[in-house]
PDB file of C-alpha atoms in Angstrom:
ATOM      1  CA  MET A  81      -0.184   0.119  -0.254  1.00 93.00           C
ATOM      2  CA  ASP A  82       1.393   3.602  -1.038  1.00 96.00           C
ATOM      3  CA  ILE A  83       0.443   6.471   1.081  1.00 97.00           C
ATOM      4  CA  GLU A  84       0.888  10.266   0.242  1.00 97.00           C
ATOM      5  CA  ILE A  85       0.173  12.752   3.184  1.00 97.00           C
ATOM      6  CA  LEU A  86       1.994  15.872   2.181  1.00 98.00           C
ATOM      7  CA  GLY A  87      -0.916  17.561   0.229  1.00 97.00           C
ATOM      8  CA  SER A  88      -4.331  15.864  -0.248  1.00 96.00           C
ATOM      9  CA  LEU A  89      -4.459  12.264   1.123  1.00 97.00           C
ATOM     10  CA  ILE A  90      -3.827   9.566  -1.545  1.00 97.00           C
ATOM     11  CA  VAL A  91      -3.964   6.093  -0.425  1.00 97.00           C
ATOM     12  CA  SER A  92      -3.585   3.173  -3.148  1.00 96.00           C
ATOM     13  CA  GLU A  93      -2.841  -0.450  -3.456  1.00 93.00           C
ATOM     14  CA  GLY A  94      -1.477  -1.939  -6.408  1.00 89.00           C
ATOM     15  CA  GLY A  95      -1.927   1.555  -7.845  1.00 92.00           C
ATOM     16  CA  ILE A  96      -5.673   1.402  -7.442  1.00 94.00           C
ATOM     17  CA  PRO A  97      -6.923   4.189  -5.138  1.00 95.00           C
ATOM     18  CA  VAL A  98      -8.700   3.277  -1.618  1.00 95.00           C
ATOM     19  CA  MET A  99     -10.220   6.526  -1.127  1.00 94.00           C
ATOM     20  CA  PRO A 100     -13.678   7.093   0.917  1.00 95.00           C
ATOM     21  CA  THR A 101     -15.591  10.098   0.226  1.00 93.00           C
ATOM     22  CA  ALA A 102     -17.297  10.145   3.596  1.00 96.00           C
ATOM     23  CA  PRO A 103     -15.512  12.510   5.636  1.00 96.00           C
ATOM     24  CA  LYS A 104     -15.254  10.532   8.980  1.00 96.00           C
ATOM     25  CA  VAL A 105     -14.065   7.273   7.259  1.00 97.00           C
ATOM     26  CA  ARG A 106     -11.586   9.309   5.333  1.00 97.00           C
ATOM     27  CA  GLN A 107     -10.604  10.686   8.933  1.00 97.00           C
ATOM     28  CA  VAL A 108     -10.215   7.445   9.820  1.00 98.00           C
ATOM     29  CA  LEU A 109      -8.085   6.241   6.906  1.00 98.00           C
ATOM     30  CA  ALA A 110      -5.771   9.491   7.444  1.00 98.00           C
ATOM     31  CA  ILE A 111      -4.889   8.438  11.057  1.00 97.00           C
ATOM     32  CA  LEU A 112      -4.234   4.938  10.215  1.00 98.00           C
ATOM     33  CA  ALA A 113      -2.348   5.711   7.050  1.00 97.00           C
ATOM     34  CA  PHE A 114       0.069   8.423   9.130  1.00 97.00           C
ATOM     35  CA  PHE A 115       0.896   5.688  11.962  1.00 97.00           C
ATOM     36  CA  ALA A 116       0.971   3.071   9.158  1.00 96.00           C
ATOM     37  CA  GLY A 117       2.629  -0.389  10.499  1.00 95.00           C
ATOM     38  CA  GLN A 118       1.888   0.734  14.204  1.00 96.00           C
ATOM     39  CA  VAL A 119      -1.436  -0.098  16.146  1.00 97.00           C
ATOM     40  CA  VAL A 120      -3.781   3.016  16.572  1.00 97.00           C
ATOM     41  CA  PRO A 121      -5.744   2.501  19.808  1.00 97.00           C
ATOM     42  CA  ILE A 122      -9.622   2.695  19.761  1.00 95.00           C
ATOM     43  CA  ALA A 123      -9.206   5.444  22.251  1.00 95.00           C
ATOM     44  CA  VAL A 124      -7.141   7.483  19.848  1.00 95.00           C
ATOM     45  CA  LEU A 125      -9.417   6.962  16.983  1.00 96.00           C
ATOM     46  CA  THR A 126     -12.536   7.873  19.116  1.00 95.00           C
ATOM     47  CA  ASP A 127     -10.847  10.970  20.146  1.00 94.00           C
ATOM     48  CA  GLU A 128      -9.811  12.162  16.799  1.00 95.00           C
ATOM     49  CA  LEU A 129     -13.534  11.420  15.435  1.00 96.00           C
ATOM     50  CA  TRP A 130     -15.471  12.967  18.368  1.00 94.00           C
ATOM     51  CA  ALA A 131     -13.094  15.287  20.241  1.00 89.00           C
ATOM     52  CA  GLY A 132     -13.504  13.818  23.555  1.00 80.00           C
ATOM     53  CA  ARG A 133     -17.334  13.450  23.418  1.00 88.00           C
ATOM     54  CA  PRO A 134     -17.968  10.108  21.634  1.00 88.00           C
ATOM     55  CA  PRO A 135     -21.641   9.230  21.260  1.00 91.00           C
ATOM     56  CA  ARG A 136     -22.868   6.115  22.724  1.00 91.00           C
ATOM     57  CA  SER A 137     -22.564   4.094  19.598  1.00 94.00           C
ATOM     58  CA  ALA A 138     -19.038   5.251  19.054  1.00 93.00           C
ATOM     59  CA  ARG A 139     -17.227   1.638  19.093  1.00 93.00           C
ATOM     60  CA  THR A 140     -20.063   0.311  16.681  1.00 95.00           C
ATOM     61  CA  THR A 141     -19.774   3.244  14.462  1.00 96.00           C
ATOM     62  CA  LEU A 142     -16.129   2.917  14.272  1.00 97.00           C
ATOM     63  CA  GLN A 143     -16.526  -0.759  13.352  1.00 96.00           C
ATOM     64  CA  THR A 144     -18.749   0.430  10.575  1.00 97.00           C
ATOM     65  CA  TYR A 145     -16.106   2.857   9.211  1.00 97.00           C
ATOM     66  CA  VAL A 146     -13.452   0.163   9.286  1.00 97.00           C
ATOM     67  CA  LEU A 147     -15.724  -2.083   7.317  1.00 97.00           C
ATOM     68  CA  GLN A 148     -16.123   0.576   4.620  1.00 97.00           C
ATOM     69  CA  LEU A 149     -12.260   0.900   4.259  1.00 97.00           C
ATOM     70  CA  ARG A 150     -12.004  -2.946   3.898  1.00 97.00           C
ATOM     71  CA  GLU A 151     -14.531  -2.754   1.306  1.00 96.00           C
ATOM     72  CA  LEU A 152     -12.807  -0.240  -0.494  1.00 96.00           C
ATOM     73  CA  ILE A 153      -9.542  -2.294  -0.032  1.00 96.00           C
ATOM     74  CA  THR A 154     -11.068  -5.522  -1.431  1.00 95.00           C
ATOM     75  CA  LEU A 155     -11.965  -3.931  -4.598  1.00 93.00           C
ATOM     76  CA  ALA A 156      -8.318  -2.799  -5.131  1.00 93.00           C
ATOM     77  CA  LEU A 157      -6.715  -6.087  -4.275  1.00 91.00           C
ATOM     78  CA  PRO A 158      -5.687  -8.542  -7.220  1.00 84.00           C
ATOM     79  CA  ALA A 159      -7.438 -11.897  -7.750  1.00 77.00           C
ATOM     80  CA  PRO A 160      -5.642 -14.934  -5.892  1.00 72.00           C
ATOM     81  CA  GLY A 161      -3.036 -16.702  -8.191  1.00 64.00           C
ATOM     82  CA  ARG A 162      -3.240 -20.334  -8.535  1.00 62.00           C
ATOM     83  CA  GLY A 163      -2.163 -22.189  -5.664  1.00 55.00           C
ATOM     84  CA  LYS A 164      -1.508 -19.072  -3.807  1.00 65.00           C
ATOM     85  CA  LYS A 165      -3.323 -17.960  -0.400  1.00 74.00           C
ATOM     86  CA  ALA A 166      -5.750 -15.079  -1.340  1.00 81.00           C
ATOM     87  CA  LEU A 167      -4.820 -11.630   0.315  1.00 88.00           C
ATOM     88  CA  THR A 168      -7.764 -10.421   2.330  1.00 93.00           C
ATOM     89  CA  ALA A 169      -8.547  -6.546   3.347  1.00 95.00           C
ATOM     90  CA  LYS A 170      -8.138  -7.894   6.933  1.00 95.00           C
ATOM     91  CA  ASP A 171      -4.399  -8.731   6.026  1.00 94.00           C
ATOM     92  CA  ILE A 172      -4.117  -5.123   5.354  1.00 96.00           C
ATOM     93  CA  LEU A 173      -6.463  -3.290   7.656  1.00 97.00           C
ATOM     94  CA  MET A 174      -6.024  -5.604  10.541  1.00 97.00           C
ATOM     95  CA  THR A 175      -7.687  -5.675  13.854  1.00 96.00           C
ATOM     96  CA  CYS A 176      -5.352  -5.925  16.661  1.00 95.00           C
ATOM     97  CA  PRO A 177      -5.686  -5.922  20.590  1.00 94.00           C
ATOM     98  CA  GLY A 178      -7.022  -2.407  21.454  1.00 93.00           C
ATOM     99  CA  GLY A 179      -7.041  -1.045  17.950  1.00 96.00           C
ATOM    100  CA  TYR A 180      -6.415  -1.217  14.265  1.00 98.00           C
ATOM    101  CA  LEU A 181      -3.231  -1.576  12.078  1.00 98.00           C
ATOM    102  CA  LEU A 182      -2.688  -0.329   8.463  1.00 97.00           C
ATOM    103  CA  ASN A 183      -0.327  -2.982   7.098  1.00 96.00           C
ATOM    104  CA  THR A 184       1.428  -1.374   4.009  1.00 93.00           C
ATOM    105  CA  ARG A 185       3.616  -4.606   3.302  1.00 92.00           C
ATOM    106  CA  GLY A 186       6.642  -2.658   2.240  1.00 91.00           C
ATOM    107  CA  GLY A 187       4.506   0.082   0.289  1.00 94.00           C
ATOM    108  CA  THR A 188       5.826   3.785  -0.051  1.00 95.00           C
ATOM    109  CA  SER A 189       5.007   6.895   2.211  1.00 97.00           C
ATOM    110  CA  ASP A 190       5.727  10.234   1.243  1.00 97.00           C
ATOM    111  CA  VAL A 191       6.354  11.218   4.688  1.00 97.00           C
ATOM    112  CA  ARG A 192       9.047   8.682   5.430  1.00 96.00           C
ATOM    113  CA  GLU A 193      10.839   9.502   2.239  1.00 97.00           C
ATOM    114  CA  PHE A 194      10.659  13.266   3.203  1.00 98.00           C
ATOM    115  CA  GLU A 195      12.142  12.494   6.328  1.00 97.00           C
ATOM    116  CA  ARG A 196      14.815  10.399   4.978  1.00 98.00           C
ATOM    117  CA  LEU A 197      15.979  12.693   2.427  1.00 98.00           C
ATOM    118  CA  ALA A 198      15.792  15.797   5.142  1.00 98.00           C
ATOM    119  CA  GLY A 199      17.942  13.641   7.293  1.00 98.00           C
ATOM    120  CA  LEU A 200      20.324  13.092   4.824  1.00 98.00           C
ATOM    121  CA  GLY A 201      20.373  16.613   3.666  1.00 98.00           C
ATOM    122  CA  TYR A 202      20.816  17.849   7.469  1.00 98.00           C
ATOM    123  CA  ARG A 203      23.975  15.413   7.689  1.00 98.00           C
ATOM    124  CA  ALA A 204      25.417  16.420   4.493  1.00 98.00           C
ATOM    125  CA  VAL A 205      25.250  20.181   5.568  1.00 97.00           C
ATOM    126  CA  GLY A 206      26.788  19.193   9.032  1.00 96.00           C
ATOM    127  CA  ASP A 207      29.601  17.512   7.052  1.00 97.00           C
ATOM    128  CA  GLY A 208      30.394  20.987   4.737  1.00 96.00           C
ATOM    129  CA  ASP A 209      28.676  19.460   1.714  1.00 98.00           C
ATOM    130  CA  HIS A 210      26.615  22.303   1.024  1.00 97.00           C
ATOM    131  CA  ALA A 211      25.726  21.643  -2.672  1.00 98.00           C
ATOM    132  CA  GLY A 212      24.860  17.875  -1.704  1.00 98.00           C
ATOM    133  CA  GLY A 213      22.765  19.199   1.477  1.00 98.00           C
ATOM    134  CA  ALA A 214      20.778  21.666  -0.646  1.00 98.00           C
ATOM    135  CA  ARG A 215      20.165  18.731  -3.405  1.00 98.00           C
ATOM    136  CA  LEU A 216      18.787  16.561  -0.813  1.00 98.00           C
ATOM    137  CA  LEU A 217      16.900  18.941   1.088  1.00 98.00           C
ATOM    138  CA  GLY A 218      15.479  20.037  -2.138  1.00 98.00           C
ATOM    139  CA  ALA A 219      14.334  16.702  -3.018  1.00 98.00           C
ATOM    140  CA  SER A 220      12.528  16.267   0.479  1.00 98.00           C
ATOM    141  CA  LEU A 221      10.575  19.453  -0.255  1.00 98.00           C
ATOM    142  CA  ALA A 222       9.857  18.397  -3.644  1.00 98.00           C
ATOM    143  CA  LEU A 223       7.601  15.847  -2.046  1.00 98.00           C
ATOM    144  CA  TRP A 224       5.268  18.222  -0.579  1.00 98.00           C
ATOM    145  CA  ARG A 225       1.930  18.844  -2.687  1.00 97.00           C
ATOM    146  CA  GLY A 226       0.127  21.294  -0.342  1.00 95.00           C
ATOM    147  CA  ALA A 227      -0.786  21.392   3.221  1.00 96.00           C
ATOM    148  CA  PRO A 228      -0.661  17.887   5.058  1.00 97.00           C
ATOM    149  CA  PHE A 229      -4.125  16.096   5.065  1.00 97.00           C
ATOM    150  CA  ALA A 230      -5.279  19.084   2.693  1.00 96.00           C
ATOM    151  CA  ASP A 231      -8.701  17.380   2.013  1.00 95.00           C
ATOM    152  CA  VAL A 232      -9.269  15.473   5.461  1.00 97.00           C
ATOM    153  CA  GLN A 233     -11.236  16.878   8.304  1.00 95.00           C
ATOM    154  CA  LEU A 234      -9.038  17.243  11.109  1.00 95.00           C
ATOM    155  CA  GLY A 235      -9.496  16.255  14.769  1.00 95.00           C
ATOM    156  CA  LYS A 236      -6.925  16.941  17.707  1.00 93.00           C
ATOM    157  CA  GLN A 237      -4.625  14.235  16.879  1.00 94.00           C
ATOM    158  CA  LEU A 238      -4.264  15.147  12.914  1.00 96.00           C
ATOM    159  CA  GLU A 239      -3.996  18.795  13.710  1.00 96.00           C
ATOM    160  CA  MET A 240      -1.000  18.228  15.953  1.00 96.00           C
ATOM    161  CA  GLU A 241       0.604  15.892  13.253  1.00 97.00           C
ATOM    162  CA  ALA A 242      -0.221  18.450  10.562  1.00 97.00           C
ATOM    163  CA  ALA A 243       1.453  21.055  12.636  1.00 97.00           C
ATOM    164  CA  ARG A 244       4.368  18.918  13.582  1.00 97.00           C
ATOM    165  CA  LEU A 245       5.213  18.006   9.707  1.00 97.00           C
ATOM    166  CA  GLU A 246       4.791  21.760   8.813  1.00 97.00           C
ATOM    167  CA  GLU A 247       7.279  22.655  11.233  1.00 97.00           C
ATOM    168  CA  SER A 248       9.676  19.919   9.924  1.00 97.00           C
ATOM    169  CA  ARG A 249       9.170  21.519   6.354  1.00 98.00           C
ATOM    170  CA  LEU A 250       9.866  24.872   7.662  1.00 97.00           C
ATOM    171  CA  CYS A 251      13.160  23.387   8.803  1.00 97.00           C
ATOM    172  CA  ALA A 252      14.223  21.642   5.824  1.00 98.00           C
ATOM    173  CA  LEU A 253      13.373  24.727   3.754  1.00 98.00           C
ATOM    174  CA  ASP A 254      15.497  27.050   6.070  1.00 97.00           C
ATOM    175  CA  GLN A 255      18.433  24.811   5.986  1.00 97.00           C
ATOM    176  CA  ARG A 256      18.173  24.328   2.206  1.00 98.00           C
ATOM    177  CA  ILE A 257      18.132  28.236   1.836  1.00 98.00           C
ATOM    178  CA  GLU A 258      21.266  28.594   4.029  1.00 97.00           C
ATOM    179  CA  ALA A 259      22.956  26.104   1.987  1.00 98.00           C
ATOM    180  CA  ASP A 260      22.192  27.838  -1.017  1.00 98.00           C
ATOM    181  CA  LEU A 261      23.426  31.012   0.575  1.00 97.00           C
ATOM    182  CA  ARG A 262      26.584  29.504   1.294  1.00 97.00           C
ATOM    183  CA  LEU A 263      26.992  28.611  -2.348  1.00 97.00           C
ATOM    184  CA  GLY A 264      26.518  32.061  -3.737  1.00 96.00           C
ATOM    185  CA  ARG A 265      23.020  31.602  -4.920  1.00 96.00           C
ATOM    186  CA  HIS A 266      21.549  34.654  -3.239  1.00 96.00           C
ATOM    187  CA  ARG A 267      20.027  36.215  -6.683  1.00 96.00           C
ATOM    188  CA  GLU A 268      18.310  32.973  -7.349  1.00 96.00           C
ATOM    189  CA  LEU A 269      16.702  32.923  -3.993  1.00 97.00           C
ATOM    190  CA  LEU A 270      15.136  36.341  -4.135  1.00 97.00           C
ATOM    191  CA  ALA A 271      11.759  35.584  -5.809  1.00 97.00           C
ATOM    192  CA  GLU A 272      11.199  32.673  -3.622  1.00 97.00           C
ATOM    193  CA  LEU A 273      12.248  34.355  -0.303  1.00 97.00           C
ATOM    194  CA  THR A 274       9.734  37.226  -1.340  1.00 97.00           C
ATOM    195  CA  VAL A 275       7.096  34.715  -1.357  1.00 97.00           C
ATOM    196  CA  LEU A 276       8.045  33.056   2.099  1.00 96.00           C
ATOM    197  CA  VAL A 277       8.592  36.317   3.925  1.00 96.00           C
ATOM    198  CA  SER A 278       5.120  37.444   2.701  1.00 95.00           C
ATOM    199  CA  ARG A 279       3.599  34.191   3.689  1.00 94.00           C
ATOM    200  CA  TYR A 280       5.452  34.049   7.182  1.00 94.00           C
ATOM    201  CA  ARG A 281       5.539  37.355   8.305  1.00 93.00           C
ATOM    202  CA  THR A 282       7.076  36.791  11.890  1.00 94.00           C
ATOM    203  CA  HIS A 283       9.509  34.059  10.756  1.00 95.00           C
ATOM    204  CA  GLU A 284      12.887  35.806  11.526  1.00 95.00           C
ATOM    205  CA  ASN A 285      15.112  33.564  10.040  1.00 96.00           C
ATOM    206  CA  LEU A 286      13.489  33.834   6.664  1.00 96.00           C
ATOM    207  CA  CYS A 287      13.726  37.619   7.124  1.00 97.00           C
ATOM    208  CA  ARG A 288      17.451  37.493   8.011  1.00 97.00           C
ATOM    209  CA  GLN A 289      17.927  35.110   4.939  1.00 97.00           C
ATOM    210  CA  PHE A 290      15.856  37.613   2.746  1.00 97.00           C
ATOM    211  CA  MET A 291      17.948  40.659   3.967  1.00 96.00           C
ATOM    212  CA  ILE A 292      21.248  38.664   3.252  1.00 96.00           C
ATOM    213  CA  ALA A 293      20.202  37.773  -0.411  1.00 97.00           C
ATOM    214  CA  LEU A 294      19.145  41.293  -0.946  1.00 96.00           C
ATOM    215  CA  GLN A 295      22.491  42.787   0.495  1.00 94.00           C
ATOM    216  CA  ARG A 296      24.787  40.618  -1.372  1.00 94.00           C
ATOM    217  CA  SER A 297      22.699  41.491  -4.644  1.00 94.00           C
ATOM    218  CA  GLY A 298      23.505  45.272  -3.753  1.00 91.00           C
ATOM    219  CA  ARG A 299      19.752  46.243  -2.475  1.00 93.00           C
ATOM    220  CA  TRP A 300      20.651  47.652   0.602  1.00 91.00           C
ATOM    221  CA  SER A 301      17.541  49.780   0.985  1.00 92.00           C
ATOM    222  CA  ASP A 302      15.428  46.773   0.288  1.00 95.00           C
ATOM    223  CA  ALA A 303      17.090  44.923   2.852  1.00 95.00           C
ATOM    224  CA  LEU A 304      16.384  47.538   5.344  1.00 94.00           C
ATOM    225  CA  GLU A 305      13.094  47.742   4.309  1.00 95.00           C
ATOM    226  CA  VAL A 306      12.291  44.170   5.204  1.00 96.00           C
ATOM    227  CA  TYR A 307      13.647  44.651   8.551  1.00 96.00           C
ATOM    228  CA  ARG A 308      11.590  47.692   9.052  1.00 96.00           C
ATOM    229  CA  LYS A 309       8.459  45.794   8.120  1.00 96.00           C
ATOM    230  CA  LEU A 310       9.449  42.708  10.379  1.00 95.00           C
ATOM    231  CA  ARG A 311       9.890  45.017  13.430  1.00 95.00           C
ATOM    232  CA  GLY A 312       6.531  46.766  12.578  1.00 95.00           C
ATOM    233  CA  THR A 313       4.814  43.223  12.720  1.00 95.00           C
ATOM    234  CA  LEU A 314       6.576  41.899  15.734  1.00 95.00           C
ATOM    235  CA  SER A 315       5.665  44.867  17.819  1.00 94.00           C
ATOM    236  CA  ARG A 316       2.168  45.507  16.522  1.00 94.00           C
ATOM    237  CA  GLU A 317       1.121  41.501  16.638  1.00 93.00           C
ATOM    238  CA  LEU A 318       3.474  39.941  19.409  1.00 93.00           C
ATOM    239  CA  GLY A 319       4.815  42.926  21.514  1.00 94.00           C
ATOM    240  CA  LEU A 320       8.323  41.811  20.629  1.00 94.00           C
ATOM    241  CA  GLU A 321      11.541  43.472  19.131  1.00 94.00           C
ATOM    242  CA  PRO A 322      13.429  41.569  16.436  1.00 94.00           C
ATOM    243  CA  SER A 323      16.309  39.273  18.092  1.00 94.00           C
ATOM    244  CA  LEU A 324      19.831  40.455  18.703  1.00 95.00           C
ATOM    245  CA  ALA A 325      21.069  38.665  15.878  1.00 93.00           C
ATOM    246  CA  LEU A 326      18.837  40.527  13.362  1.00 95.00           C
ATOM    247  CA  ARG A 327      19.215  44.024  14.914  1.00 95.00           C
ATOM    248  CA  GLN A 328      23.182  43.348  14.575  1.00 95.00           C
ATOM    249  CA  LEU A 329      22.442  42.377  10.669  1.00 95.00           C
ATOM    250  CA  GLN A 330      20.648  45.500  10.112  1.00 94.00           C
ATOM    251  CA  ARG A 331      23.539  47.783  11.635  1.00 94.00           C
ATOM    252  CA  SER A 332      25.886  45.747   9.426  1.00 92.00           C
ATOM    253  CA  ILE A 333      23.701  46.826   6.233  1.00 92.00           C
ATOM    254  CA  LEU A 334      23.514  50.185   7.327  1.00 91.00           C
ATOM    255  CA  LEU A 335      27.316  50.480   7.791  1.00 87.00           C
ATOM    256  CA  ASP A 336      28.009  48.641   4.457  1.00 78.00           C
ATOM    257  CA  HIS A 337      25.405  51.019   2.737  1.00 74.00           C
ATOM    258  CA  SER A 338      27.125  54.187   4.329  1.00 74.00           C
ATOM    259  CA  GLN A 339      30.381  53.198   3.370  1.00 71.00           C
ATOM    260  CA  MET A 340      29.424  52.440  -0.258  1.00 70.00           C
ATOM    261  CA  THR A 341      27.465  55.601  -0.211  1.00 67.00           C
ATOM    262  CA  ALA A 342      30.471  57.370   1.112  1.00 64.00           C
ATOM    263  CA  SER A 343      33.170  55.740  -1.432  1.00 61.00           C
ATOM    264  CA  ASP A 344      30.820  56.610  -4.245  1.00 60.00           C
ATOM    265  CA  SER A 345      30.815  60.373  -3.395  1.00 53.00           C
ATOM    266  CA  VAL A 346      34.293  60.599  -3.619  1.00 49.00           C
ATOM    267  CA  PRO A 347      35.601  61.935  -6.568  1.00 54.00           C
ATOM    268  CA  ARG A 348      37.626  59.751  -8.991  1.00 48.00           C
ATOM    269  CA  ALA A 349      40.795  62.172  -8.360  1.00 47.00           C
ATOM    270  CA  VAL A 350      40.689  62.096  -4.763  1.00 40.00           C
ATOM    271  CA  ARG A 351      40.471  58.345  -4.791  1.00 42.00           C
ATOM    272  CA  ALA A 352      43.472  57.893  -6.852  1.00 38.00           C
ATOM    273  CA  VAL A 353      45.689  59.924  -4.472  1.00 34.00           C
TER     274      VAL A 353
END
């Protein structure tokens, strides 16, 4: 069974989609898919579906949802070959003591692949291989098609996991941009960072990276404007000032800009003395 979570939910068996349309059945599939290979306790499933206020029929209703999923899985399973034991939906969506387990039987997972590639990218950057790190982190980020569980109704558990995944994506993105800056790709980053800073208006490190890219591209005033906007947003929305590191970067850009301006204002004949 192959699972894609980084965007809309896609679960398939042998290339055939196993996708319920009913929101709560889809929700059950999403949490089982996220924890594929692990037993998901009935209590966790119940809390996810009914937010701590399950109806009296919760257990029976959950069993009905599992039955509907097994019916979809059955439709995707191939006919058994001669002399071979038929694979059943119960072999894939398994009933276990205290819960259910989705057995992927070695199938793919975009979350697991993202984590694998990002981990390799972090190690490459840590070893000083910024080109390799940027490539691996870029490959991990390319797996994302949108927000996690984009078309799934989210309960408490899935909301928490979606937030954790988004934070992991931002960390990978941050490290990939950092590696690109070290490789002198500041001009190539400008368009991407323009969008990111607009989307994550209080993310200081993205602003720092944008300021550095603008400074290295000779756009000092634009870099200072990024700082001004961030400072205003932090003060207005959070009652905070930018970090010490960001304030030091701003002063560095101001000094760099003033020195360049002073140098440009000196007559050429005087410079030659």
